[in-house]
PDB file of C-alpha atoms and ligand atoms in Angstrom:
ATOM      1  CA  MET X 182      16.115  -0.922  17.117  1.00  0.00           C
ATOM      2  CA  ARG X 183      12.422  -1.327  17.368  1.00  0.00           C
ATOM      3  CA  ILE X 184      10.601   1.426  19.028  1.00  0.00           C
ATOM      4  CA  ASP X 185       7.227   2.485  19.855  1.00  0.00           C
ATOM      5  CA  LEU X 186       5.268   5.005  19.080  1.00  0.00           C
ATOM      6  CA  ARG X 187       5.716   7.677  21.710  1.00  0.00           C
ATOM      7  CA  GLU X 188       9.498   7.364  20.922  1.00  0.00           C
ATOM      8  CA  ALA X 189       8.931   7.593  17.214  1.00  0.00           C
ATOM      9  CA  ALA X 190       7.171  10.944  18.100  1.00  0.00           C
ATOM     10  CA  GLU X 191      10.290  12.901  20.092  1.00  0.00           C
ATOM     11  CA  ILE X 192      12.353  11.459  17.521  1.00  0.00           C
ATOM     12  CA  LEU X 193      10.180  13.611  15.160  1.00  0.00           C
ATOM     13  CA  LEU X 194       9.902  16.311  18.116  1.00  0.00           C
ATOM     14  CA  ASN X 195      13.483  16.994  18.326  1.00  0.00           C
ATOM     15  CA  SER X 196      14.217  17.763  14.607  1.00  0.00           C
ATOM     16  CA  ASP X 197      14.016  20.459  12.596  1.00  0.00           C
ATOM     17  CA  LYS X 198      13.422  19.335   9.272  1.00  0.00           C
ATOM     18  CA  ILE X 199      12.320  16.008   8.023  1.00  0.00           C
ATOM     19  CA  LEU X 200      11.976  14.073   4.536  1.00  0.00           C
ATOM     20  CA  LEU X 201       9.508  12.315   4.301  1.00  0.00           C
ATOM     21  CA  LEU X 202       9.996   9.153   1.914  1.00  0.00           C
ATOM     22  CA  SER X 203       6.892   7.521   0.671  1.00  0.00           C
ATOM     23  CA  HIS X 204       6.852   3.978  -1.192  1.00  0.00           C
ATOM     24  CA  ALA X 205       7.274   4.476  -5.360  1.00  0.00           C
ATOM     25  CA  HIS X 206       4.543   3.445  -7.383  1.00  0.00           C
ATOM     26  CA  PRO X 207       2.653   5.129  -4.541  1.00  0.00           C
ATOM     27  CA  ASP X 208      -0.993   4.347  -2.294  1.00  0.00           C
ATOM     28  CA  GLY X 209      -3.098   5.363   0.027  1.00  0.00           C
ATOM     29  CA  ASP X 210      -1.610   4.312   2.749  1.00  0.00           C
ATOM     30  CA  THR X 211       2.353   5.733   2.179  1.00  0.00           C
ATOM     31  CA  LEU X 212       1.067   9.152   1.045  1.00  0.00           C
ATOM     32  CA  GLY X 213      -2.137   9.645   3.040  1.00  0.00           C
ATOM     33  CA  SER X 214       0.219   8.895   6.246  1.00  0.00           C
ATOM     34  CA  ALA X 215       3.382  10.891   5.027  1.00  0.00           C
ATOM     35  CA  THR X 216       1.125  13.482   4.061  1.00  0.00           C
ATOM     36  CA  ALA X 217      -0.902  13.416   7.325  1.00  0.00           C
ATOM     37  CA  LEU X 218       2.009  13.591   8.834  1.00  0.00           C
ATOM     38  CA  ALA X 219       3.837  16.498   7.042  1.00  0.00           C
ATOM     39  CA  HIS X 220       0.670  18.494   7.738  1.00  0.00           C
ATOM     40  CA  ALA X 221       0.621  18.139  11.732  1.00  0.00           C
ATOM     41  CA  LEU X 222       4.751  19.039  12.061  1.00  0.00           C
ATOM     42  CA  SER X 223       4.672  21.015   9.676  1.00  0.00           C
ATOM     43  CA  ALA X 224       1.767  23.675  11.605  1.00  0.00           C
ATOM     44  CA  LYS X 225       4.076  23.247  14.729  1.00  0.00           C
ATOM     45  CA  GLY X 226       6.570  24.956  12.778  1.00  0.00           C
ATOM     46  CA  LYS X 227       8.730  22.107  11.617  1.00  0.00           C
ATOM     47  CA  LYS X 228      10.535  22.286   8.089  1.00  0.00           C
ATOM     48  CA  ILE X 229       8.864  19.438   5.701  1.00  0.00           C
ATOM     49  CA  ARG X 230       9.071  17.601   2.718  1.00  0.00           C
ATOM     50  CA  VAL X 231       7.499  15.519   1.056  1.00  0.00           C
ATOM     51  CA  GLU X 232       8.852  12.675  -1.563  1.00  0.00           C
ATOM     52  CA  CYS X 233       7.907  10.069  -3.653  1.00  0.00           C
ATOM     53  CA  SER X 234      10.103   8.815  -6.632  1.00  0.00           C
ATOM     54  CA  ASP X 235       6.876   8.044  -9.115  1.00  0.00           C
ATOM     55  CA  PRO X 236       4.377  10.736 -10.387  1.00  0.00           C
ATOM     56  CA  ILE X 237       1.315  11.333  -7.348  1.00  0.00           C
ATOM     57  CA  PRO X 238      -1.804  10.387  -9.060  1.00  0.00           C
ATOM     58  CA  LYS X 239      -4.245  12.636  -9.863  1.00  0.00           C
ATOM     59  CA  ASP X 240      -6.642  10.938  -7.219  1.00  0.00           C
ATOM     60  CA  PHE X 241      -4.029  12.028  -4.467  1.00  0.00           C
ATOM     61  CA  ASN X 242      -3.876  15.883  -5.475  1.00  0.00           C
ATOM     62  CA  PHE X 243      -5.510  16.969  -2.437  1.00  0.00           C
ATOM     63  CA  MET X 244      -3.223  15.582   0.572  1.00  0.00           C
ATOM     64  CA  PHE X 245      -0.743  17.927  -1.286  1.00  0.00           C
ATOM     65  CA  GLU X 246      -2.952  20.689  -1.594  1.00  0.00           C
ATOM     66  CA  ASN X 247      -1.172  23.674   1.215  1.00  0.00           C
ATOM     67  CA  LEU X 248       1.881  22.126   1.934  1.00  0.00           C
ATOM     68  CA  VAL X 249       5.220  23.733   0.966  1.00  0.00           C
ATOM     69  CA  ASN X 250       7.530  21.572  -0.305  1.00  0.00           C
ATOM     70  CA  ASP X 251      10.200  22.787   2.085  1.00  0.00           C
ATOM     71  CA  GLU X 252      14.131  22.703   0.358  1.00  0.00           C
ATOM     72  CA  PHE X 253      16.370  21.662   3.025  1.00  0.00           C
ATOM     73  CA  GLU X 254      19.175  19.455   3.865  1.00  0.00           C
ATOM     74  CA  PRO X 255      17.210  17.501   6.748  1.00  0.00           C
ATOM     75  CA  GLU X 256      18.325  16.716   9.630  1.00  0.00           C
ATOM     76  CA  LEU X 257      16.135  13.379  10.054  1.00  0.00           C
ATOM     77  CA  ILE X 258      14.751  11.157   6.774  1.00  0.00           C
ATOM     78  CA  ALA X 259      11.535   8.640   7.866  1.00  0.00           C
ATOM     79  CA  ALA X 260      10.324   6.898   5.678  1.00  0.00           C
ATOM     80  CA  ILE X 261       6.584   6.062   5.870  1.00  0.00           C
ATOM     81  CA  ASP X 262       4.701   3.023   5.203  1.00  0.00           C
ATOM     82  CA  VAL X 263       7.837   0.882   3.587  1.00  0.00           C
ATOM     83  CA  ALA X 264       8.769  -2.163   4.138  1.00  0.00           C
ATOM     84  CA  ASP X 265      11.921  -2.415   2.346  1.00  0.00           C
ATOM     85  CA  ILE X 266      14.410   0.086   1.371  1.00  0.00           C
ATOM     86  CA  LYS X 267      14.300  -0.984  -2.441  1.00  0.00           C
ATOM     87  CA  LEU X 268      10.625   0.106  -2.287  1.00  0.00           C
ATOM     88  CA  LEU X 269      12.021   2.919  -3.008  1.00  0.00           C
ATOM     89  CA  GLY X 270      12.748   3.018  -6.116  1.00  0.00           C
ATOM     90  CA  LYS X 271      16.528   2.213  -7.640  1.00  0.00           C
ATOM     91  CA  GLU X 272      17.715   5.864  -7.592  1.00  0.00           C
ATOM     92  CA  SER X 273      15.868   6.937  -3.949  1.00  0.00           C
ATOM     93  CA  GLU X 274      17.071   3.718  -2.979  1.00  0.00           C
ATOM     94  CA  GLY X 275      21.094   4.974  -3.784  1.00  0.00           C
ATOM     95  CA  LYS X 276      20.340   8.237  -2.206  1.00  0.00           C
ATOM     96  CA  TYR X 277      19.048   6.938   1.092  1.00  0.00           C
ATOM     97  CA  GLN X 278      20.512   4.050   1.782  1.00  0.00           C
ATOM     98  CA  GLY X 279      21.781   4.168   5.387  1.00  0.00           C
ATOM     99  CA  ARG X 280      20.787   7.378   5.939  1.00  0.00           C
ATOM    100  CA  ILE X 281      16.156   6.825   7.602  1.00  0.00           C
ATOM    101  CA  GLY X 282      16.568   7.426  10.848  1.00  0.00           C
ATOM    102  CA  LEU X 283      12.948   6.708  11.696  1.00  0.00           C
ATOM    103  CA  CYS X 284      10.095   4.162   9.329  1.00  0.00           C
ATOM    104  CA  ILE X 285       7.323   3.663  10.631  1.00  0.00           C
ATOM    105  CA  ASP X 286       5.356   0.537   9.500  1.00  0.00           C
ATOM    106  CA  HIS X 287       2.948  -2.117   9.701  1.00  0.00           C
ATOM    107  CA  HIS X 288       3.914  -4.713   7.500  1.00  0.00           C
ATOM    108  CA  GLY X 289       5.657  -7.572   9.079  1.00  0.00           C
ATOM    109  CA  SER X 290       8.089  -8.377   5.832  1.00  0.00           C
ATOM    110  CA  ASN X 291       9.895  -4.661   7.076  1.00  0.00           C
ATOM    111  CA  MET X 292      13.426  -5.183   6.278  1.00  0.00           C
ATOM    112  CA  MET X 293      14.460  -3.668   9.569  1.00  0.00           C
ATOM    113  CA  TYR X 294      16.651  -1.105   6.998  1.00  0.00           C
ATOM    114  CA  ALA X 295      16.396   2.343   9.299  1.00  0.00           C
ATOM    115  CA  ASP X 296      18.131   2.847  12.475  1.00  0.00           C
ATOM    116  CA  ASN X 297      14.459   3.721  14.468  1.00  0.00           C
ATOM    117  CA  VAL X 298      11.912   1.174  13.777  1.00  0.00           C
ATOM    118  CA  CYS X 299       7.753   1.986  15.166  1.00  0.00           C
ATOM    119  CA  LEU X 300       6.486  -1.721  12.905  1.00  0.00           C
ATOM    120  CA  GLU X 301       3.102  -2.737  14.568  1.00  0.00           C
ATOM    121  CA  PRO X 302       1.861  -5.412  12.146  1.00  0.00           C
ATOM    122  CA  ASP X 303      -0.977  -5.830  13.765  1.00  0.00           C
ATOM    123  CA  SER X 304      -1.948  -2.208  12.416  1.00  0.00           C
ATOM    124  CA  ALA X 305      -4.013  -2.377   9.643  1.00  0.00           C
ATOM    125  CA  SER X 306      -2.696   1.067   8.003  1.00  0.00           C
ATOM    126  CA  THR X 307       0.524   3.016   8.313  1.00  0.00           C
ATOM    127  CA  ALA X 308      -2.495   5.803   8.716  1.00  0.00           C
ATOM    128  CA  GLU X 309      -4.445   4.134  11.879  1.00  0.00           C
ATOM    129  CA  MET X 310       0.106   4.556  13.438  1.00  0.00           C
ATOM    130  CA  ILE X 311       0.297   8.222  12.110  1.00  0.00           C
ATOM    131  CA  TYR X 312      -3.684   9.199  14.015  1.00  0.00           C
ATOM    132  CA  LEU X 313      -2.419   7.642  17.154  1.00  0.00           C
ATOM    133  CA  LEU X 314       0.965   9.566  17.288  1.00  0.00           C
ATOM    134  CA  LEU X 315      -0.893  12.819  15.970  1.00  0.00           C
ATOM    135  CA  LYS X 316      -3.026  12.791  19.579  1.00  0.00           C
ATOM    136  CA  GLU X 317       0.439  11.959  21.269  1.00  0.00           C
ATOM    137  CA  ILE X 318       2.437  14.667  20.382  1.00  0.00           C
ATOM    138  CA  ASP X 319      -1.576  16.931  21.090  1.00  0.00           C
ATOM    139  CA  ALA X 320      -1.334  18.017  16.548  1.00  0.00           C
ATOM    140  CA  GLU X 321      -3.270  19.725  15.106  1.00  0.00           C
ATOM    141  CA  ILE X 322      -5.489  16.931  13.174  1.00  0.00           C
ATOM    142  CA  THR X 323      -7.267  19.531  10.464  1.00  0.00           C
ATOM    143  CA  PRO X 324     -10.289  18.348   8.124  1.00  0.00           C
ATOM    144  CA  GLN X 325      -8.079  17.895   5.790  1.00  0.00           C
ATOM    145  CA  THR X 326      -5.569  16.009   7.763  1.00  0.00           C
ATOM    146  CA  ALA X 327      -8.323  14.088   8.746  1.00  0.00           C
ATOM    147  CA  SER X 328      -8.827  12.844   4.549  1.00  0.00           C
ATOM    148  CA  CYS X 329      -5.549  12.046   4.093  1.00  0.00           C
ATOM    149  CA  LEU X 330      -5.641   9.739   7.219  1.00  0.00           C
ATOM    150  CA  PHE X 331      -9.117   8.463   5.783  1.00  0.00           C
ATOM    151  CA  THR X 332      -7.691   8.062   2.923  1.00  0.00           C
ATOM    152  CA  GLY X 333      -5.125   5.494   4.207  1.00  0.00           C
ATOM    153  CA  VAL X 334      -7.210   3.453   6.723  1.00  0.00           C
ATOM    154  CA  THR X 335      -9.759   2.357   4.078  1.00  0.00           C
ATOM    155  CA  THR X 336      -7.465   2.041   1.410  1.00  0.00           C
ATOM    156  CA  ASP X 337      -5.488  -0.441   3.034  1.00  0.00           C
ATOM    157  CA  THR X 338      -8.813  -2.404   4.430  1.00  0.00           C
ATOM    158  CA  GLY X 339     -10.923  -2.492   1.396  1.00  0.00           C
ATOM    159  CA  CYS X 340     -12.973  -0.055   2.976  1.00  0.00           C
ATOM    160  CA  MET X 341     -13.440  -1.785   6.281  1.00  0.00           C
ATOM    161  CA  ARG X 342     -13.540  -5.404   4.096  1.00  0.00           C
ATOM    162  CA  PHE X 343     -10.060  -7.062   4.633  1.00  0.00           C
ATOM    163  CA  SER X 344      -9.282  -8.794   7.233  1.00  0.00           C
ATOM    164  CA  ASN X 345      -6.423  -7.067   8.956  1.00  0.00           C
ATOM    165  CA  THR X 346      -9.642  -4.652   9.906  1.00  0.00           C
ATOM    166  CA  THR X 347     -10.075  -3.688  13.043  1.00  0.00           C
ATOM    167  CA  ALA X 348     -12.379  -1.889  16.278  1.00  0.00           C
ATOM    168  CA  ARG X 349      -9.995   0.256  15.916  1.00  0.00           C
ATOM    169  CA  THR X 350      -9.961   0.727  12.719  1.00  0.00           C
ATOM    170  CA  PHE X 351     -13.697   1.265  12.978  1.00  0.00           C
ATOM    171  CA  GLU X 352     -12.918   3.199  15.766  1.00  0.00           C
ATOM    172  CA  ILE X 353     -10.399   5.946  14.459  1.00  0.00           C
ATOM    173  CA  ALA X 354     -12.708   6.401  10.918  1.00  0.00           C
ATOM    174  CA  ALA X 355     -15.668   7.173  13.330  1.00  0.00           C
ATOM    175  CA  GLU X 356     -12.249   9.315  15.213  1.00  0.00           C
ATOM    176  CA  LEU X 357     -11.440  10.950  11.749  1.00  0.00           C
ATOM    177  CA  ALA X 358     -15.120  11.538  10.600  1.00  0.00           C
ATOM    178  CA  LYS X 359     -15.675  13.719  13.607  1.00  0.00           C
ATOM    179  CA  LEU X 360     -12.982  15.508  12.919  1.00  0.00           C
ATOM    180  CA  GLY X 361     -13.969  16.690   9.602  1.00  0.00           C
ATOM    181  CA  ALA X 362     -12.771  14.056   7.181  1.00  0.00           C
ATOM    182  CA  ASP X 363     -14.636  14.108   3.202  1.00  0.00           C
ATOM    183  CA  THR X 364     -15.585  10.130   4.096  1.00  0.00           C
ATOM    184  CA  TYR X 365     -18.037  10.606   1.424  1.00  0.00           C
ATOM    185  CA  ASN X 366     -16.403  11.359  -1.476  1.00  0.00           C
ATOM    186  CA  ILE X 367     -13.527   9.499  -0.362  1.00  0.00           C
ATOM    187  CA  ILE X 368     -14.888   6.230  -0.382  1.00  0.00           C
ATOM    188  CA  GLN X 369     -16.582   7.757  -3.941  1.00  0.00           C
ATOM    189  CA  THR X 370     -13.115   8.299  -5.054  1.00  0.00           C
ATOM    190  CA  PHE X 371     -11.162   5.506  -4.009  1.00  0.00           C
ATOM    191  CA  PHE X 372     -13.901   2.068  -3.757  1.00  0.00           C
ATOM    192  CA  GLU X 373     -17.323   3.595  -6.397  1.00  0.00           C
ATOM    193  CA  THR X 374     -16.243   5.675  -9.271  1.00  0.00           C
ATOM    194  CA  LYS X 375     -14.072   4.039 -12.136  1.00  0.00           C
ATOM    195  CA  THR X 376     -13.077   5.323 -15.002  1.00  0.00           C
ATOM    196  CA  LYS X 377     -15.037   4.066 -18.605  1.00  0.00           C
ATOM    197  CA  THR X 378     -11.213   3.232 -19.738  1.00  0.00           C
ATOM    198  CA  PHE X 379     -11.109   1.041 -16.560  1.00  0.00           C
ATOM    199  CA  ALA X 380     -14.253  -0.750 -16.858  1.00  0.00           C
ATOM    200  CA  ALA X 381     -13.065  -1.950 -20.487  1.00  0.00           C
ATOM    201  CA  LEU X 382     -10.063  -3.169 -18.530  1.00  0.00           C
ATOM    202  CA  GLU X 383     -12.189  -4.951 -15.999  1.00  0.00           C
ATOM    203  CA  ARG X 384     -13.992  -7.008 -18.996  1.00  0.00           C
ATOM    204  CA  LEU X 385     -10.643  -7.984 -20.737  1.00  0.00           C
ATOM    205  CA  ALA X 386      -9.497  -9.240 -16.619  1.00  0.00           C
ATOM    206  CA  LEU X 387     -12.152 -10.915 -15.999  1.00  0.00           C
ATOM    207  CA  ASP X 388     -12.644 -13.261 -19.512  1.00  0.00           C
ATOM    208  CA  SER X 389      -8.609 -13.472 -18.690  1.00  0.00           C
ATOM    209  CA  MET X 390      -9.379 -15.368 -15.183  1.00  0.00           C
ATOM    210  CA  ARG X 391      -8.136 -19.281 -15.194  1.00  0.00           C
ATOM    211  CA  PHE X 392      -8.487 -20.966 -12.214  1.00  0.00           C
ATOM    212  CA  TYR X 393      -6.667 -23.613 -10.264  1.00  0.00           C
ATOM    213  CA  PHE X 394      -6.263 -26.563  -7.743  1.00  0.00           C
ATOM    214  CA  SER X 395     -10.301 -27.144  -7.516  1.00  0.00           C
ATOM    215  CA  ASP X 396     -11.510 -23.684  -7.785  1.00  0.00           C
ATOM    216  CA  ARG X 397      -9.535 -22.870  -4.466  1.00  0.00           C
ATOM    217  CA  CYS X 398      -6.936 -20.718  -6.832  1.00  0.00           C
ATOM    218  CA  ALA X 399      -8.074 -17.959  -9.177  1.00  0.00           C
ATOM    219  CA  VAL X 400      -5.628 -16.383 -11.348  1.00  0.00           C
ATOM    220  CA  ILE X 401      -5.752 -13.710 -13.554  1.00  0.00           C
ATOM    221  CA  CYS X 402      -3.487 -12.131 -16.107  1.00  0.00           C
ATOM    222  CA  VAL X 403      -3.408  -8.421 -17.389  1.00  0.00           C
ATOM    223  CA  THR X 404      -1.754  -8.179 -20.558  1.00  0.00           C
ATOM    224  CA  GLN X 405      -0.061  -4.406 -22.148  1.00  0.00           C
ATOM    225  CA  ASP X 406      -1.941  -5.329 -24.800  1.00  0.00           C
ATOM    226  CA  MET X 407      -5.139  -5.304 -22.691  1.00  0.00           C
ATOM    227  CA  TYR X 408      -3.814  -1.528 -22.287  1.00  0.00           C
ATOM    228  CA  LYS X 409      -4.048  -0.628 -26.086  1.00  0.00           C
ATOM    229  CA  ARG X 410      -7.557  -2.295 -26.280  1.00  0.00           C
ATOM    230  CA  SER X 411      -9.049  -0.679 -23.203  1.00  0.00           C
ATOM    231  CA  GLY X 412      -7.201   2.391 -23.079  1.00  0.00           C
ATOM    232  CA  SER X 413      -5.996   1.783 -19.809  1.00  0.00           C
ATOM    233  CA  ASP X 414      -3.064   1.388 -18.253  1.00  0.00           C
ATOM    234  CA  GLU X 415      -0.829   0.431 -15.657  1.00  0.00           C
ATOM    235  CA  SER X 416      -2.153   3.530 -13.366  1.00  0.00           C
ATOM    236  CA  GLU X 417      -5.300   2.236 -12.771  1.00  0.00           C
ATOM    237  CA  VAL X 418      -4.829  -1.747 -12.985  1.00  0.00           C
ATOM    238  CA  ASP X 419      -4.490  -2.140  -8.723  1.00  0.00           C
ATOM    239  CA  ARG X 420      -7.993  -1.018  -8.950  1.00  0.00           C
ATOM    240  CA  LEU X 421      -8.245  -5.314  -9.897  1.00  0.00           C
ATOM    241  CA  SER X 422      -6.136  -7.048  -7.761  1.00  0.00           C
ATOM    242  CA  ASN X 423      -8.797  -7.751  -5.162  1.00  0.00           C
ATOM    243  CA  LEU X 424     -11.270  -9.298  -8.151  1.00  0.00           C
ATOM    244  CA  PRO X 425      -9.559 -12.741  -8.608  1.00  0.00           C
ATOM    245  CA  ARG X 426     -10.656 -13.534  -4.166  1.00  0.00           C
ATOM    246  CA  GLN X 427     -14.395 -12.039  -4.663  1.00  0.00           C
ATOM    247  CA  ILE X 428     -15.374 -15.444  -6.368  1.00  0.00           C
ATOM    248  CA  GLU X 429     -16.701 -18.126  -3.740  1.00  0.00           C
ATOM    249  CA  GLY X 430     -15.018 -20.804  -3.213  1.00  0.00           C
ATOM    250  CA  VAL X 431     -10.828 -19.065  -4.592  1.00  0.00           C
ATOM    251  CA  LEU X 432      -9.324 -18.918  -1.220  1.00  0.00           C
ATOM    252  CA  VAL X 433      -5.947 -17.337  -3.434  1.00  0.00           C
ATOM    253  CA  GLY X 434      -6.324 -14.757  -5.956  1.00  0.00           C
ATOM    254  CA  VAL X 435      -3.445 -13.437  -7.860  1.00  0.00           C
ATOM    255  CA  THR X 436      -3.465 -10.418 -10.277  1.00  0.00           C
ATOM    256  CA  MET X 437      -0.521 -10.654 -12.797  1.00  0.00           C
ATOM    257  CA  ARG X 438       0.024  -7.732 -14.861  1.00  0.00           C
ATOM    258  CA  GLU X 439       2.923  -7.329 -18.064  1.00  0.00           C
ATOM    259  CA  LEU X 440       5.069  -5.061 -17.307  1.00  0.00           C
ATOM    260  CA  LYS X 441       6.421  -3.050 -20.030  1.00  0.00           C
ATOM    261  CA  ASP X 442      10.271  -4.717 -20.595  1.00  0.00           C
ATOM    262  CA  GLY X 443       8.525  -8.618 -20.441  1.00  0.00           C
ATOM    263  CA  ASN X 444       8.259  -9.638 -16.932  1.00  0.00           C
ATOM    264  CA  PHE X 445       5.814  -9.458 -14.586  1.00  0.00           C
ATOM    265  CA  LYS X 446       4.218  -8.113 -10.906  1.00  0.00           C
ATOM    266  CA  ALA X 447       1.985 -10.605  -9.257  1.00  0.00           C
ATOM    267  CA  SER X 448      -0.329  -9.592  -6.987  1.00  0.00           C
ATOM    268  CA  VAL X 449      -1.913 -12.093  -3.874  1.00  0.00           C
ATOM    269  CA  ARG X 450      -4.677 -12.002  -2.407  1.00  0.00           C
ATOM    270  CA  THR X 451      -5.610 -15.131   0.167  1.00  0.00           C
ATOM    271  CA  HIS X 452      -8.504 -15.920   2.543  1.00  0.00           C
ATOM    272  CA  GLY X 453      -8.081 -17.515   6.439  1.00  0.00           C
ATOM    273  CA  ASP X 454      -5.004 -19.168   6.891  1.00  0.00           C
ATOM    274  CA  ILE X 455      -3.680 -18.761   3.988  1.00  0.00           C
ATOM    275  CA  ASP X 456      -0.767 -16.629   3.851  1.00  0.00           C
ATOM    276  CA  ALA X 457      -0.062 -14.308   1.150  1.00  0.00           C
ATOM    277  CA  SER X 458       3.447 -13.143   2.208  1.00  0.00           C
ATOM    278  CA  ALA X 459       4.300 -16.652   2.364  1.00  0.00           C
ATOM    279  CA  ILE X 460       4.255 -16.949  -1.166  1.00  0.00           C
ATOM    280  CA  CYS X 461       5.461 -14.225  -2.358  1.00  0.00           C
ATOM    281  CA  LYS X 462       7.878 -14.218   0.510  1.00  0.00           C
ATOM    282  CA  ARG X 463       9.431 -17.473  -2.008  1.00  0.00           C
ATOM    283  CA  LEU X 464       9.361 -15.171  -4.422  1.00  0.00           C
ATOM    284  CA  SER X 465      11.278 -12.513  -2.863  1.00  0.00           C
ATOM    285  CA  GLY X 466       8.555 -10.702  -2.625  1.00  0.00           C
ATOM    286  CA  GLY X 467       6.874  -9.403   0.384  1.00  0.00           C
ATOM    287  CA  GLY X 468       3.821  -8.049   2.381  1.00  0.00           C
ATOM    288  CA  HIS X 469       0.879  -9.240   5.129  1.00  0.00           C
ATOM    289  CA  MET X 470      -0.607 -12.160   5.708  1.00  0.00           C
ATOM    290  CA  GLY X 471      -3.957 -11.071   3.600  1.00  0.00           C
ATOM    291  CA  ALA X 472      -2.202  -9.541   0.728  1.00  0.00           C
ATOM    292  CA  ALA X 473       1.449  -9.329  -0.893  1.00  0.00           C
ATOM    293  CA  GLY X 474       3.481  -9.191  -3.736  1.00  0.00           C
ATOM    294  CA  CYS X 475       6.555 -10.498  -5.925  1.00  0.00           C
ATOM    295  CA  THR X 476       7.599  -9.612  -9.562  1.00  0.00           C
ATOM    296  CA  LEU X 477       7.834 -12.797 -12.108  1.00  0.00           C
ATOM    297  CA  TYR X 478      10.655 -12.676 -14.269  1.00  0.00           C
ATOM    298  CA  GLY X 479      10.689 -15.120 -17.438  1.00  0.00           C
ATOM    299  CA  THR X 480       7.266 -16.101 -19.878  1.00  0.00           C
ATOM    300  CA  LYS X 481       4.119 -15.716 -19.351  1.00  0.00           C
ATOM    301  CA  GLN X 482       2.925 -19.217 -18.428  1.00  0.00           C
ATOM    302  CA  GLN X 483       6.783 -19.727 -16.390  1.00  0.00           C
ATOM    303  CA  ALA X 484       5.856 -16.361 -14.182  1.00  0.00           C
ATOM    304  CA  ILE X 485       2.433 -18.572 -13.509  1.00  0.00           C
ATOM    305  CA  ASN X 486       3.722 -21.460 -13.555  1.00  0.00           C
ATOM    306  CA  SER X 487       6.345 -20.684 -10.492  1.00  0.00           C
ATOM    307  CA  LEU X 488       3.189 -19.286  -8.466  1.00  0.00           C
ATOM    308  CA  LEU X 489       1.425 -21.632  -9.291  1.00  0.00           C
ATOM    309  CA  LYS X 490       4.246 -24.251  -7.943  1.00  0.00           C
ATOM    310  CA  GLU X 491       4.395 -21.762  -3.896  1.00  0.00           C
ATOM    311  CA  ILE X 492       0.653 -21.709  -3.930  1.00  0.00           C
ATOM    312  CA  GLN X 493      -0.332 -24.638  -4.214  1.00  0.00           C
ATOM    313  CA  ALA X 494       2.579 -25.531  -1.720  1.00  0.00           C
ATOM    314  CA  GLU X 495       0.554 -22.966   1.185  1.00  0.00           C
ATOM    315  CA  ILE X 496      -2.752 -24.303  -0.645  1.00  0.00           C
ATOM    316  CA  ASP X 497      -1.569 -28.094   0.906  1.00  0.00           C
ATOM    317  CA  ALA X 498      -0.657 -26.740   4.144  1.00  0.00           C
ATOM    318  CA  PHE X 499      -3.742 -25.824   5.011  1.00  0.00           C
ATOM    319  CA  VAL X 500      -5.866 -27.424   2.759  1.00  0.00           C
ATOM    320  CA  ILE X 501      -7.773 -30.457   4.199  1.00  0.00           C
ATOM    321  CA  ASP X 502      -9.885 -32.474   2.061  1.00  0.00           C
TER     322      ASP X 502
HETATM  323 MN1   MN S 837       0.300  -0.110   4.067  1.00  0.00          MN
END
């Protein structure tokens, strides 16, 4: 059933033992939203546990400070920023299938796997929704909670640079700053600072950039060999996703990365009317209008070809020479 934020808040307030789930391969929004909710609900006396099937990257550790991960049999299982139950990771998917009572999310591609779904596809981040939910229940927003949410708000909008950014995004960001979010350090960490190994990977990735469809599409491909040569690894590769779309005139930017099993994951970023989620949906992936992803099988050339076919269809539909 589709529900609104007020109803989602009621469901949370009516449960005393709540398990919050973040998606595998976690990002700032799923973790920032889940931990903010955890801090606020703990302060209201609830027993809360945040679970993620993958290790937490060290930049997100601050979110978990002061959070007691209670052991209990949950009365409510809530998935936060998780569009598809598959995104919880294989093991968690099996474990929680049919048991998720609430989902709070902003992906238009949400698969409606939960009993109650609070979905706002126009919200730039789930963190914006959680901020409003916390306001709704008059929850305390500490500087740490504000920092968790500010991380979600900024990372899902590329620091307010993506087309999903709205006036509300800036308003909520300003409110979070007033509440004590550590804005300077969060922006430095997620948008400025890079490791030397990442800089080396970025150089190799830029070298791999190829253009298609009269330079309207740019593709970079990160291979396992590049990780070895740069000293980098999968944990840093997400930050490359926006690179191809930064080139002037490019409408569709693709970052492909080789997985350990030899298959490829593609991140698709688009401008204007070109729908990244439509491209990825046809390849069994999903996401948003401007940012989406999918997994591609086969050799590198097969993977690129199947993606280019879908991109061409989408470009042809919107671009008239
Ligand atoms: Mn999100």
